[in-house]
Short mmCIF file of C-alpha atoms and ligand atoms in Angstrom, two decimals:
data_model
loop_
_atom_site.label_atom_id
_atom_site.label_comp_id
_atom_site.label_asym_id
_atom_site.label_seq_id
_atom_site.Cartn_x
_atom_site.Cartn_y
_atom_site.Cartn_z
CA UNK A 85 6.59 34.19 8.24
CA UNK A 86 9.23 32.72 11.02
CA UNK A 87 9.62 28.98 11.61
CA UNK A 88 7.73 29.41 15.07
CA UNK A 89 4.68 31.09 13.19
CA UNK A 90 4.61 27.40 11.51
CA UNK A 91 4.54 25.65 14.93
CA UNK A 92 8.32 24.80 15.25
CA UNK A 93 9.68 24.56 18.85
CA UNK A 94 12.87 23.75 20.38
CA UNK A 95 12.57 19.88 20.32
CA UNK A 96 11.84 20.17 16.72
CA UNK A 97 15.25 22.30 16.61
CA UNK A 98 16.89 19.86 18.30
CA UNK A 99 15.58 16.97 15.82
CA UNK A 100 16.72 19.17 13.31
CA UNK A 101 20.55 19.06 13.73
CA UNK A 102 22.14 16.57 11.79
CA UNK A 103 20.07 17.67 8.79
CA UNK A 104 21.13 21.43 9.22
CA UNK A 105 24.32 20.24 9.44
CA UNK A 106 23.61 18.08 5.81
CA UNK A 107 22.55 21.53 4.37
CA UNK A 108 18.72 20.53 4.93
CA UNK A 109 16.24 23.57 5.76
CA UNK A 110 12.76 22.86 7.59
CA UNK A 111 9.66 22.85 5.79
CA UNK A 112 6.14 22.01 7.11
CA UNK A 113 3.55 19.79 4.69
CA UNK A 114 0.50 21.70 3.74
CA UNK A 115 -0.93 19.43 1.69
CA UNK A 116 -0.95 15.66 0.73
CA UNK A 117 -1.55 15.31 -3.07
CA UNK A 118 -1.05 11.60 -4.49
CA UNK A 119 3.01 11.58 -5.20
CA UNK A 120 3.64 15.18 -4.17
CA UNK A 121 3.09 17.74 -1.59
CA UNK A 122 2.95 21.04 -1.14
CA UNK A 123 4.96 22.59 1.72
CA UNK A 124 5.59 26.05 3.62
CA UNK A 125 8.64 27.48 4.78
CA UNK A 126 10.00 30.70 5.73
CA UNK A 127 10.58 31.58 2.56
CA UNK A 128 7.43 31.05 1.01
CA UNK A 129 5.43 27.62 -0.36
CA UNK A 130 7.14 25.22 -2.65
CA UNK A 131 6.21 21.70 -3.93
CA UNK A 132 7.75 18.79 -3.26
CA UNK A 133 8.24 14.75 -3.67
CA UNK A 134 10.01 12.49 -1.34
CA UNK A 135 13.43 11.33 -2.47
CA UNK A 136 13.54 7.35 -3.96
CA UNK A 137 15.79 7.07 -1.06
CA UNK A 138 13.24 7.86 1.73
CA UNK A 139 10.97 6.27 -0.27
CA UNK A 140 12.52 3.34 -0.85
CA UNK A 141 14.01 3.34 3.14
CA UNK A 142 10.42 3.51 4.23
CA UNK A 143 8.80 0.21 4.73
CA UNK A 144 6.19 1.72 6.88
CA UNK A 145 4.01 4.07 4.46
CA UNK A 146 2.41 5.49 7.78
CA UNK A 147 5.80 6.89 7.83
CA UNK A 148 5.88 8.84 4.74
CA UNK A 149 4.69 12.87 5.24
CA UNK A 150 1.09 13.67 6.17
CA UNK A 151 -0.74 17.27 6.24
CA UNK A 152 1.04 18.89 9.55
CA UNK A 153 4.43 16.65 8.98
CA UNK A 154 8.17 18.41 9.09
CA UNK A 155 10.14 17.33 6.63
CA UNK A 156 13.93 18.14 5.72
CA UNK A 157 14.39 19.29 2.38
CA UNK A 158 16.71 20.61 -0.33
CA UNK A 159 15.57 23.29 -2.42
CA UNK A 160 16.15 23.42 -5.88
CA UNK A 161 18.56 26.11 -6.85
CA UNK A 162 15.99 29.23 -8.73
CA UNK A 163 13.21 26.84 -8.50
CA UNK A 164 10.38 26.54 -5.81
CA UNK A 165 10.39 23.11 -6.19
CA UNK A 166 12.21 20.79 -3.52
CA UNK A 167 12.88 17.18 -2.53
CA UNK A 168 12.25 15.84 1.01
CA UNK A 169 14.88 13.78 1.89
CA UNK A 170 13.54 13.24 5.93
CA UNK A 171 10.36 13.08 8.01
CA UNK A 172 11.00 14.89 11.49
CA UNK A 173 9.51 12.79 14.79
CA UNK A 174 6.24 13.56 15.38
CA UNK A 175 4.92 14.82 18.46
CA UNK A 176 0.91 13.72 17.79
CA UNK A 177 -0.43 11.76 15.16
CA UNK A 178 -4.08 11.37 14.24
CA UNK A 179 -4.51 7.85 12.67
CA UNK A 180 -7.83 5.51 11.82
CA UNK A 181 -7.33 2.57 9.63
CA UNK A 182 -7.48 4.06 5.72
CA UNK A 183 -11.49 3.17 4.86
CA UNK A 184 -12.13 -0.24 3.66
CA UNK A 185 -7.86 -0.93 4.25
CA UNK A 186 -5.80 -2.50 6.46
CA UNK A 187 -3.08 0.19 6.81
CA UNK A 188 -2.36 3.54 9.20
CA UNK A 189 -3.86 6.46 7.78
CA UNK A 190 -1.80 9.55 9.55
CA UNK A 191 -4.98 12.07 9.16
CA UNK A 192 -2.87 14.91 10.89
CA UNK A 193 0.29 15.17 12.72
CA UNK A 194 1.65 17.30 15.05
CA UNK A 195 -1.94 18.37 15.98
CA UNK A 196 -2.00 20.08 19.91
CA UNK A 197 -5.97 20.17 19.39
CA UNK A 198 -8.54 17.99 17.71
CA UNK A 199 -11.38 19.93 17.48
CA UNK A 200 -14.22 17.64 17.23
CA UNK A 201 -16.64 19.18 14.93
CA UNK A 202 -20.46 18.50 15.18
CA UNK A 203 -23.66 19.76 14.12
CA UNK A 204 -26.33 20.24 16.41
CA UNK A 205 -28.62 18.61 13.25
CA UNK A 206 -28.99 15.04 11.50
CA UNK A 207 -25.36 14.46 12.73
CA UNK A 208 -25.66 14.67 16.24
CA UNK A 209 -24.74 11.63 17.54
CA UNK A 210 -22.98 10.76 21.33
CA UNK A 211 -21.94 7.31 20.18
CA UNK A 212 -20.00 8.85 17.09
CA UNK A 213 -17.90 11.79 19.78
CA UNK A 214 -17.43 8.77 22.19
CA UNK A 215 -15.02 7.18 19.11
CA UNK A 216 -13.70 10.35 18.46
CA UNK A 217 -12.35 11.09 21.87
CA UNK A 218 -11.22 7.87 22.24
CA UNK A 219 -9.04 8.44 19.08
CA UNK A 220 -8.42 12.04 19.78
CA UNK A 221 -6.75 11.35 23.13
CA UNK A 222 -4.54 8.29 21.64
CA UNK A 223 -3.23 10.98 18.96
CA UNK A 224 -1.53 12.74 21.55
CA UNK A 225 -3.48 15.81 20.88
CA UNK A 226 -5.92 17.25 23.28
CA UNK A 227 -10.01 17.11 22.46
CA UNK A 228 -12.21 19.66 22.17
CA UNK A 229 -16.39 19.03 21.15
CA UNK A 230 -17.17 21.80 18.74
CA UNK A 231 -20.93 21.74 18.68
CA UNK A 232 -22.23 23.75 15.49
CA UNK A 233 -24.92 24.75 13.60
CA UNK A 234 -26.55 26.15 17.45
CA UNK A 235 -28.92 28.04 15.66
CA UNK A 236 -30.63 24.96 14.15
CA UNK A 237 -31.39 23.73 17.54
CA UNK A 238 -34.26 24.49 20.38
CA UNK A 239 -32.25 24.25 23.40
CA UNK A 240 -28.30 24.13 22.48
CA UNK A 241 -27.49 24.84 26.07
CA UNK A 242 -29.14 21.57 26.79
CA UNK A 243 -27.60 19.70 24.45
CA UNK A 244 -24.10 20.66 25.18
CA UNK A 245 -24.97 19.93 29.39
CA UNK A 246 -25.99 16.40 27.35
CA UNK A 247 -22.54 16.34 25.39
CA UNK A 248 -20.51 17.43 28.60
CA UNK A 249 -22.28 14.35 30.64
CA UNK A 250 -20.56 11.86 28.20
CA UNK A 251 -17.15 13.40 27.82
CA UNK A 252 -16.03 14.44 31.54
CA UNK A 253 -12.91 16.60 31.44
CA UNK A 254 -13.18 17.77 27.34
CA UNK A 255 -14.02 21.05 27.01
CA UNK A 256 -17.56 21.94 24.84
CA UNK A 257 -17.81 24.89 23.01
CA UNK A 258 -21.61 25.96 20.93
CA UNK A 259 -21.38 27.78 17.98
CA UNK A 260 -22.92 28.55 15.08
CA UNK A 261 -20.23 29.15 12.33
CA UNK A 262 -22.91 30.24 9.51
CA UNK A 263 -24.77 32.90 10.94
CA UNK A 264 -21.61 34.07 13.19
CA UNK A 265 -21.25 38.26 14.12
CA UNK A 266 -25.65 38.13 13.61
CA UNK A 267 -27.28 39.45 16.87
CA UNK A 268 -27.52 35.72 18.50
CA UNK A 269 -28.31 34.05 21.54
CA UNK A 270 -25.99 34.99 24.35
CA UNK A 271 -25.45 31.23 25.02
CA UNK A 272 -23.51 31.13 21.45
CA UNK A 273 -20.44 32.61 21.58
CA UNK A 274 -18.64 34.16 18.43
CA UNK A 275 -16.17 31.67 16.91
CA UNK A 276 -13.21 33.34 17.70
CA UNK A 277 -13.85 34.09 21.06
CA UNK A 278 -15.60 30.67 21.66
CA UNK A 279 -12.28 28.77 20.77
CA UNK A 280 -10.37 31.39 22.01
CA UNK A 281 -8.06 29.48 24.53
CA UNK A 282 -6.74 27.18 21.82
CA UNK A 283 -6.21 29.78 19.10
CA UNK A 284 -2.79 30.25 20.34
CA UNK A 285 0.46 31.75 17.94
CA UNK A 286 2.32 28.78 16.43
CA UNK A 287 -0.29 25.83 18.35
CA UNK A 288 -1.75 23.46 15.90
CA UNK A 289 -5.43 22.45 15.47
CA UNK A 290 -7.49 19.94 13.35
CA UNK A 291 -11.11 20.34 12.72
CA UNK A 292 -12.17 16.59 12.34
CA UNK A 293 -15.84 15.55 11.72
CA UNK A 294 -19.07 13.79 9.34
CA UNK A 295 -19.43 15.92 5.91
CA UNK A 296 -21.45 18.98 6.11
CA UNK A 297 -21.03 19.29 9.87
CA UNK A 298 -19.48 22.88 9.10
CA UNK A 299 -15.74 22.83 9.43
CA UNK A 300 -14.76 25.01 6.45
CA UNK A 301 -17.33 27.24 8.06
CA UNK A 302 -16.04 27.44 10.97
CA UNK A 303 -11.94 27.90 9.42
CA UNK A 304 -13.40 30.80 7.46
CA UNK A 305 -14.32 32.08 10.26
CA UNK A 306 -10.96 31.59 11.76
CA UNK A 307 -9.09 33.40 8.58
CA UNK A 308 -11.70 35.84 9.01
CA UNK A 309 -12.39 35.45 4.96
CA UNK A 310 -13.96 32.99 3.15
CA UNK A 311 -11.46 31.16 1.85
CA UNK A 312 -12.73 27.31 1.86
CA UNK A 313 -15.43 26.47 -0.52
CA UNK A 314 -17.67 25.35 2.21
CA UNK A 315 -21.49 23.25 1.12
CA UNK A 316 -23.39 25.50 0.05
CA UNK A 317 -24.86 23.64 -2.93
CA UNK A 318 -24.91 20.66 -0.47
CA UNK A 319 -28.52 19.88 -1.27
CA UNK A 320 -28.39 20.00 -4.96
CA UNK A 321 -25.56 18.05 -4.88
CA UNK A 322 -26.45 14.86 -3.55
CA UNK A 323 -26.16 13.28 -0.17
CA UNK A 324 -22.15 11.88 0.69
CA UNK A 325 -20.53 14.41 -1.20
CA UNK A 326 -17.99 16.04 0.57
CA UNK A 327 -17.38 19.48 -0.17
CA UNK A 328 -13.57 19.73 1.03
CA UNK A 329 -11.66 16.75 -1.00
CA UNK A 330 -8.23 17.25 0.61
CA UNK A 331 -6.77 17.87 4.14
CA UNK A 332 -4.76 21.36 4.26
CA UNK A 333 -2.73 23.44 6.58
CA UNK A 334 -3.63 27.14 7.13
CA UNK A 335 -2.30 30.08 8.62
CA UNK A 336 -4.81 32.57 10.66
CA UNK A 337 -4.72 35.74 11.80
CA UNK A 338 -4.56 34.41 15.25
CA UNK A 339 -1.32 32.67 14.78
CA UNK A 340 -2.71 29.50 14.93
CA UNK A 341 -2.38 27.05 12.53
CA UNK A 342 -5.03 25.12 11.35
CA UNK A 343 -5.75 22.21 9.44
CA UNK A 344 -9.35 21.36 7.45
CA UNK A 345 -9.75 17.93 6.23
CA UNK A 346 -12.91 16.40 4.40
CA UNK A 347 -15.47 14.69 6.12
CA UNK A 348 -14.72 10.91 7.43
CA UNK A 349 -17.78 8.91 7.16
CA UNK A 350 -16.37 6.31 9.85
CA UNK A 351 -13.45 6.28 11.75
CA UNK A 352 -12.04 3.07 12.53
CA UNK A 353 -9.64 2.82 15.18
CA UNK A 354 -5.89 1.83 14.36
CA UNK A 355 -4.02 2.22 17.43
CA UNK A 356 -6.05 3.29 20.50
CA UNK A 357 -4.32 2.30 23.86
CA UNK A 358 -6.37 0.95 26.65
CA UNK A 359 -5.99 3.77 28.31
CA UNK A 360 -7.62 6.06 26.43
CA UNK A 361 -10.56 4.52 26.31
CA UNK A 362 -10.91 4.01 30.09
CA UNK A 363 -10.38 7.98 29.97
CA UNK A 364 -12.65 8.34 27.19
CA UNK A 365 -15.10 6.34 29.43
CA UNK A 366 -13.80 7.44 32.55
CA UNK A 367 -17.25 6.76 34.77
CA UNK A 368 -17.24 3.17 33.76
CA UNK A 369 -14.06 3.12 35.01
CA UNK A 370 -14.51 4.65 38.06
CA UNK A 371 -17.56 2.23 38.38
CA UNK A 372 -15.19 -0.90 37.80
CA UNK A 373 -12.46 -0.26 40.42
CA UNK A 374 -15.44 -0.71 42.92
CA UNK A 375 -15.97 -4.25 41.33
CA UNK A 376 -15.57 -6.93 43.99
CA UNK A 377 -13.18 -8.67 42.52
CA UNK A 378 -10.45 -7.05 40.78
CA UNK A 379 -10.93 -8.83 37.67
CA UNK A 380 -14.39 -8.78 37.35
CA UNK A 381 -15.72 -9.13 33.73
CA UNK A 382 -18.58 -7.33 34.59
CA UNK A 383 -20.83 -10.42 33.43
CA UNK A 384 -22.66 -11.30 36.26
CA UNK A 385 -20.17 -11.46 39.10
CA UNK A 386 -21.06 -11.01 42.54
CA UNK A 387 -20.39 -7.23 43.92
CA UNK A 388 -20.42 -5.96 40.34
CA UNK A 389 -20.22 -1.83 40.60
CA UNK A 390 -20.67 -1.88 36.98
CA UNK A 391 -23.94 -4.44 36.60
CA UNK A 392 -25.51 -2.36 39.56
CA UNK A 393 -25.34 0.94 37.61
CA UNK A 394 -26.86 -0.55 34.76
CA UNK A 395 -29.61 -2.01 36.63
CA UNK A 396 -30.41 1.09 38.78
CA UNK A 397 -29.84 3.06 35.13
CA UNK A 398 -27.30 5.51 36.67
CA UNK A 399 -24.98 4.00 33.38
CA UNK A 400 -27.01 4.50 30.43
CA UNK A 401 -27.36 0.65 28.62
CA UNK A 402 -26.22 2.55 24.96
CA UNK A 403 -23.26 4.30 26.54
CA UNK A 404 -22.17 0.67 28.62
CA UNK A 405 -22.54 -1.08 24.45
CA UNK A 406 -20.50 1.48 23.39
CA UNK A 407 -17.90 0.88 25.39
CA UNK A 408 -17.89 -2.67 25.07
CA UNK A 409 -17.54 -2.01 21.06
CA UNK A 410 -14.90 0.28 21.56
CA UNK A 411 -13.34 -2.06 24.19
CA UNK A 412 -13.40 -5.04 21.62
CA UNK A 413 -11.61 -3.09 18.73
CA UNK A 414 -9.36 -1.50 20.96
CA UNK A 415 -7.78 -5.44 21.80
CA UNK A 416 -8.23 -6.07 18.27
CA UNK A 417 -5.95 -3.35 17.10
CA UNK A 418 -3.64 -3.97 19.93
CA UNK A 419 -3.44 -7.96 18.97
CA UNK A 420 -2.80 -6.81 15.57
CA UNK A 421 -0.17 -4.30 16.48
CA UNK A 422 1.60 -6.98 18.79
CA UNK A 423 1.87 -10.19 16.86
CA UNK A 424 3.38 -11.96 20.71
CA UNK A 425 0.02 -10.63 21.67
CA UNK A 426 -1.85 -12.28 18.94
CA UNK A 427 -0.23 -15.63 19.27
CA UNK A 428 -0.99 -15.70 23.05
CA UNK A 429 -4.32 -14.90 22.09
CA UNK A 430 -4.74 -17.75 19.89
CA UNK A 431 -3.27 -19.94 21.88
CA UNK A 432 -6.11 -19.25 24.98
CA UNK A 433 -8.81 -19.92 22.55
CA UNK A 434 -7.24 -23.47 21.19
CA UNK A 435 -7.05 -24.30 24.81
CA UNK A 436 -10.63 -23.26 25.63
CA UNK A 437 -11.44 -25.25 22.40
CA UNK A 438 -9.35 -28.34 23.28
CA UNK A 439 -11.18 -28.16 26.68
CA UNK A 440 -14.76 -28.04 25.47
CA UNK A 441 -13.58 -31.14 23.38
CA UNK A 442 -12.65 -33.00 26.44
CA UNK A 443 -15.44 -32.28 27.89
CA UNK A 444 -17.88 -32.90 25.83
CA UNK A 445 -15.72 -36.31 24.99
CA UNK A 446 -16.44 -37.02 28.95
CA UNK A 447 -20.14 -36.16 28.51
CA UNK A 448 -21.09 -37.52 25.24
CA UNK A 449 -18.15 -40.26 24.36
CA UNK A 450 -16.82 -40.34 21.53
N1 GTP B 58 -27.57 26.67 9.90
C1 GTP B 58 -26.25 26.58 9.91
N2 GTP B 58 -25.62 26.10 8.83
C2 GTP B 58 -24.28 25.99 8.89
C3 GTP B 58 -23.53 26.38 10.02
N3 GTP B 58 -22.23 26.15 9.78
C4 GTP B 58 -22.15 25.64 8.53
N4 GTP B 58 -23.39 25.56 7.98
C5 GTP B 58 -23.73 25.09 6.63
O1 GTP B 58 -23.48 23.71 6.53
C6 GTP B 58 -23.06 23.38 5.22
C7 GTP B 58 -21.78 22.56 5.24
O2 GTP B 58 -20.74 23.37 5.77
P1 GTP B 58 -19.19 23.06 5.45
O3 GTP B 58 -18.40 24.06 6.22
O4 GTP B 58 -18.95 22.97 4.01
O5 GTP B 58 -19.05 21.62 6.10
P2 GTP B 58 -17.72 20.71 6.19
O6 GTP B 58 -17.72 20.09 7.54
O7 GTP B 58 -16.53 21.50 5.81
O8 GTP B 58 -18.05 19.58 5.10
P3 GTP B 58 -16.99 18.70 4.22
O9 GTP B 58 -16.00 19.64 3.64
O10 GTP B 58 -17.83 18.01 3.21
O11 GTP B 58 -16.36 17.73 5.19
C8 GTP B 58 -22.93 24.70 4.48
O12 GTP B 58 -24.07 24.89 3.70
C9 GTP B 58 -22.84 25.71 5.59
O13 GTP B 58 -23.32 26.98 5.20
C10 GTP B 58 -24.24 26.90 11.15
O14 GTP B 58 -23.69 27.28 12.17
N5 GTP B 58 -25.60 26.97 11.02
MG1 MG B 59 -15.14 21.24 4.39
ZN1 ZN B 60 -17.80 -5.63 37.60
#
C-alpha cells in the first residue's frame, strides 16, 4: 500500500510540509469511533486519538477528523497506536446538520463521488434524490444516482429515463447488487462495469442512502467478497434498523477507495449554496431567467416563465414545491451561517411589521 493507493495527491503533499518537516507522517481516517479512530497508512492500520492540543485548539467540532479525513500523526515508538496532532484541508466535505442537532455533521470528506444509492422498491422517491443532489453538489464531490434492487422492478429502464428527467447532467446507473453475475436483463449492467468510470486507482467514493437501500451490497460487490454484513435478517429484525452502524473507508481491488456509511433517515441541509440548488433544479432555472422581470418572485407577476410552466404542466407542481422547500432551507442555513445576513434579515421583517402597523393605524386608528 503507497500513499497514492489511499487517495493522496500532490496538493495534499504540498499541505503536508510543515508537518513532515515536524516529523509528522500522513495517515488517512478509516473510521470514526466516539473518542478514537482508526486510521491507514503505508505501513499498515493503527488507532488513534486527537491530541488535547488539537482538541482543545478546535472550537469548531466540524473540524475534528471524519471517515475520509488526513490527519498528521506521530506514531508511537513499537506500538500501532498514534496521536493526531493535525487535520489536513479538505478538498470535499459531505455535511447535513447531525439529526435532531444544531451542529455540522462532516459525513465524508475528501469524497470525488457521492454515489447516491436507491432502491428501485418502497424507497424510491424523486423528492428524497432532489435533496441529495442538492447536497451532493455543495460537498464538492460529483453525483452519481445508483438505482438498485433493478430486479424488483417491472420496467427499470423506465424508471431511470424518470430519474434522469429530474437530475439533468448526473449520471444514472441500474443495478441490481443482490442477484449481480446471475444471467440478467441486458438493461442491468454488472456492478463493476456499471460504475466503471468512477472506480478509478486512488479516487474516492461514498455510497450515501435510506437503510436497506443496498449499499453494503453493492461495496461487496466492489471488494469482490462479502465483507459488510449487509440486511439480510432485515425483516426479522424490525423496521429502522440499520444494518451498517458506522461509516468506514475501504480499499478495492479496483483501486478505488470507498466509503459505506449507515443509512440516514433524513438529511437536513447545513450548508448548501444557492447555487447548487439552481443546478440541482437547473430547468426551473432556466425557466426563471425568461421571467419578465428580473426579480420576479414567481408569485403571480406578469410575464412569469415559471407560473406559465406550471399552468401548461410542462413543470411538474411536486417538483416546483420541492424546490421552494429546498429554496427556503437553503436561506435558512445561509442566514444562520452569516449572522450580517441574519440581522439584515430581521431587520426587513421589523420594517414590514412597523409598516403594516402604520397602516393599519391609518385604516383603523388607534
Ligand atoms: N432484490 C434485491 N435485494 C437487494 C439488492 N441489493 C441489496 N438487496 C438486499 O437488501 C437488503 C439490504 O441491503 P444492505 O446492503 O444491507 O443495505 P444498506 O443500504 O447497506 O443498509 P444499511 O446498512 O442499514 O444502511 C439485503 O437483504 C440485501 O440482500 C438487489 O439488487 N436486489
Ligand atoms: Mg449497510
Ligand atoms: Zn417568474
Amino acid at each position: 500500500m503507497t500513499l497514492f493507493s489511499l487517495g493522496w495527491n500532490s496538493l495534499l503533499a504540498d499541505a503536508f510540509v510543515s508537518h513532515a518537516a515536524a516529523g509528522l507522517v500522513p495517515a488517512r481516517v478509516s473510521v470514526q469511533h466516539k473518542h478514537a479512530y482508526e486510521l491507514l497508512a503505508p505501513d499498515g492500520p493503527m488507532e488513534a486519538a486527537c491530541t488535547g492540543r488539537l482538541l482543545h485548539s478546535t472550537v469548531d467540532r466540524s473540524a475534528l477528523p471524519a471517515v475520509g479525513d488526513w490527519v498528521a500523526v506521530r506514531r508511537r515508538p513499537g506500538e500501532t497506536r498514534a496521536d493526531i496532532h493535525a487535520v489536513l484541508p479538505r478538498r470535499t466535505r459531505f455535511s447535513r446538520r447531525a439529526a435532531g442537532e444544531d451542529f455540522e455533521q462532516v459525513v465524508a470528506a475528501n469524497v470525488d463521488t457521492v454515489l447516491v444509492v436507491t432502491a428501485l422498491d418502497r424507497d424510491y422517491n424523486l423528492r428524497r434524490l432532489e435533496r441529495y443532489l442538492a447536497v451532493s453538489r455543495a460537498s464538492g464531490a460529483a453525483p452519481v444516482i445508483v438505482l438498485n434492487k433493478a430486479d424488483l422492478h417491472p420496467d427499470p429502464a423506465a424508471a431511470g429515463a424518470e430519474v434522469a428527467a429530474i437530475a439533468p447532467g448526473t449520471p444514472v446507473v441500474i443495478v441490481s447488487a443482490a442477484v449481480d453475475g446471475a444471467p440478467e436483463p441486458a438493461t442491468i449492467c454488472p456492478v463493476a462495469s456499471a460504475l466503471a468510470p468512477w472506480l478509478v486507482p486512488g479516487a474516492t467514493l461514498a455510497l450515501l442512502g435510506s437503510s436497506g437501500v443496498g449499499k453494503s451490497t453493492l461495496i461487496n460487490r466492489l471488494l469482490g467478497e462479502d465483507r459488510q454484513r449487509t440486511g439480510g435478517l432485515s425483516g426479522t429484525m424490525g423496521k429502522g434498523r440499520h444494518t451498517t452502524t458506522r461509516r468506514e473507508l475501504l480499499l478495492t481491488p479496483s483501486g478505488a477507495i470507498v466509503i459505506d456509511t449507515p443509512g440516514m433517515r433524513e438529511l437536513q441541509i447545513w450548508d448548501v449554496a444557492e447555487e447548487d440548488v439552481d443546478q440541482t433544479f437547473a430547468d426551473i432555472a432556466a425557466l426563471a431567467a425568461r421571467c419578465r422581470f428580473g426579480d420576479c418572485a414567481h408569485r403571480g407577476e406578469p410575464g412569469c416563465a415559471v407560473q406559465a410552466a406550471r399552468e401548461d404542466g410542462t413543470l411538474a407542481e411536486s417538483r416546483w414545491q420541492s424546490y421552494q422547500k429546498l429554496q427556503r432551507e437553503q436561506a435558512y442555513a445561509a442566514r444562520r451561517a452569516d449572522p450580517e445576513l441574519e440581522r439584515a434579515n430581521q431587520a426587513k421583517w421589523k420594517k414590514l411589521h412597523r409598516q403594516l402597523r402604520a397602516r393599519n393605524r391609518v385604516k383603523y386608528g388607534d
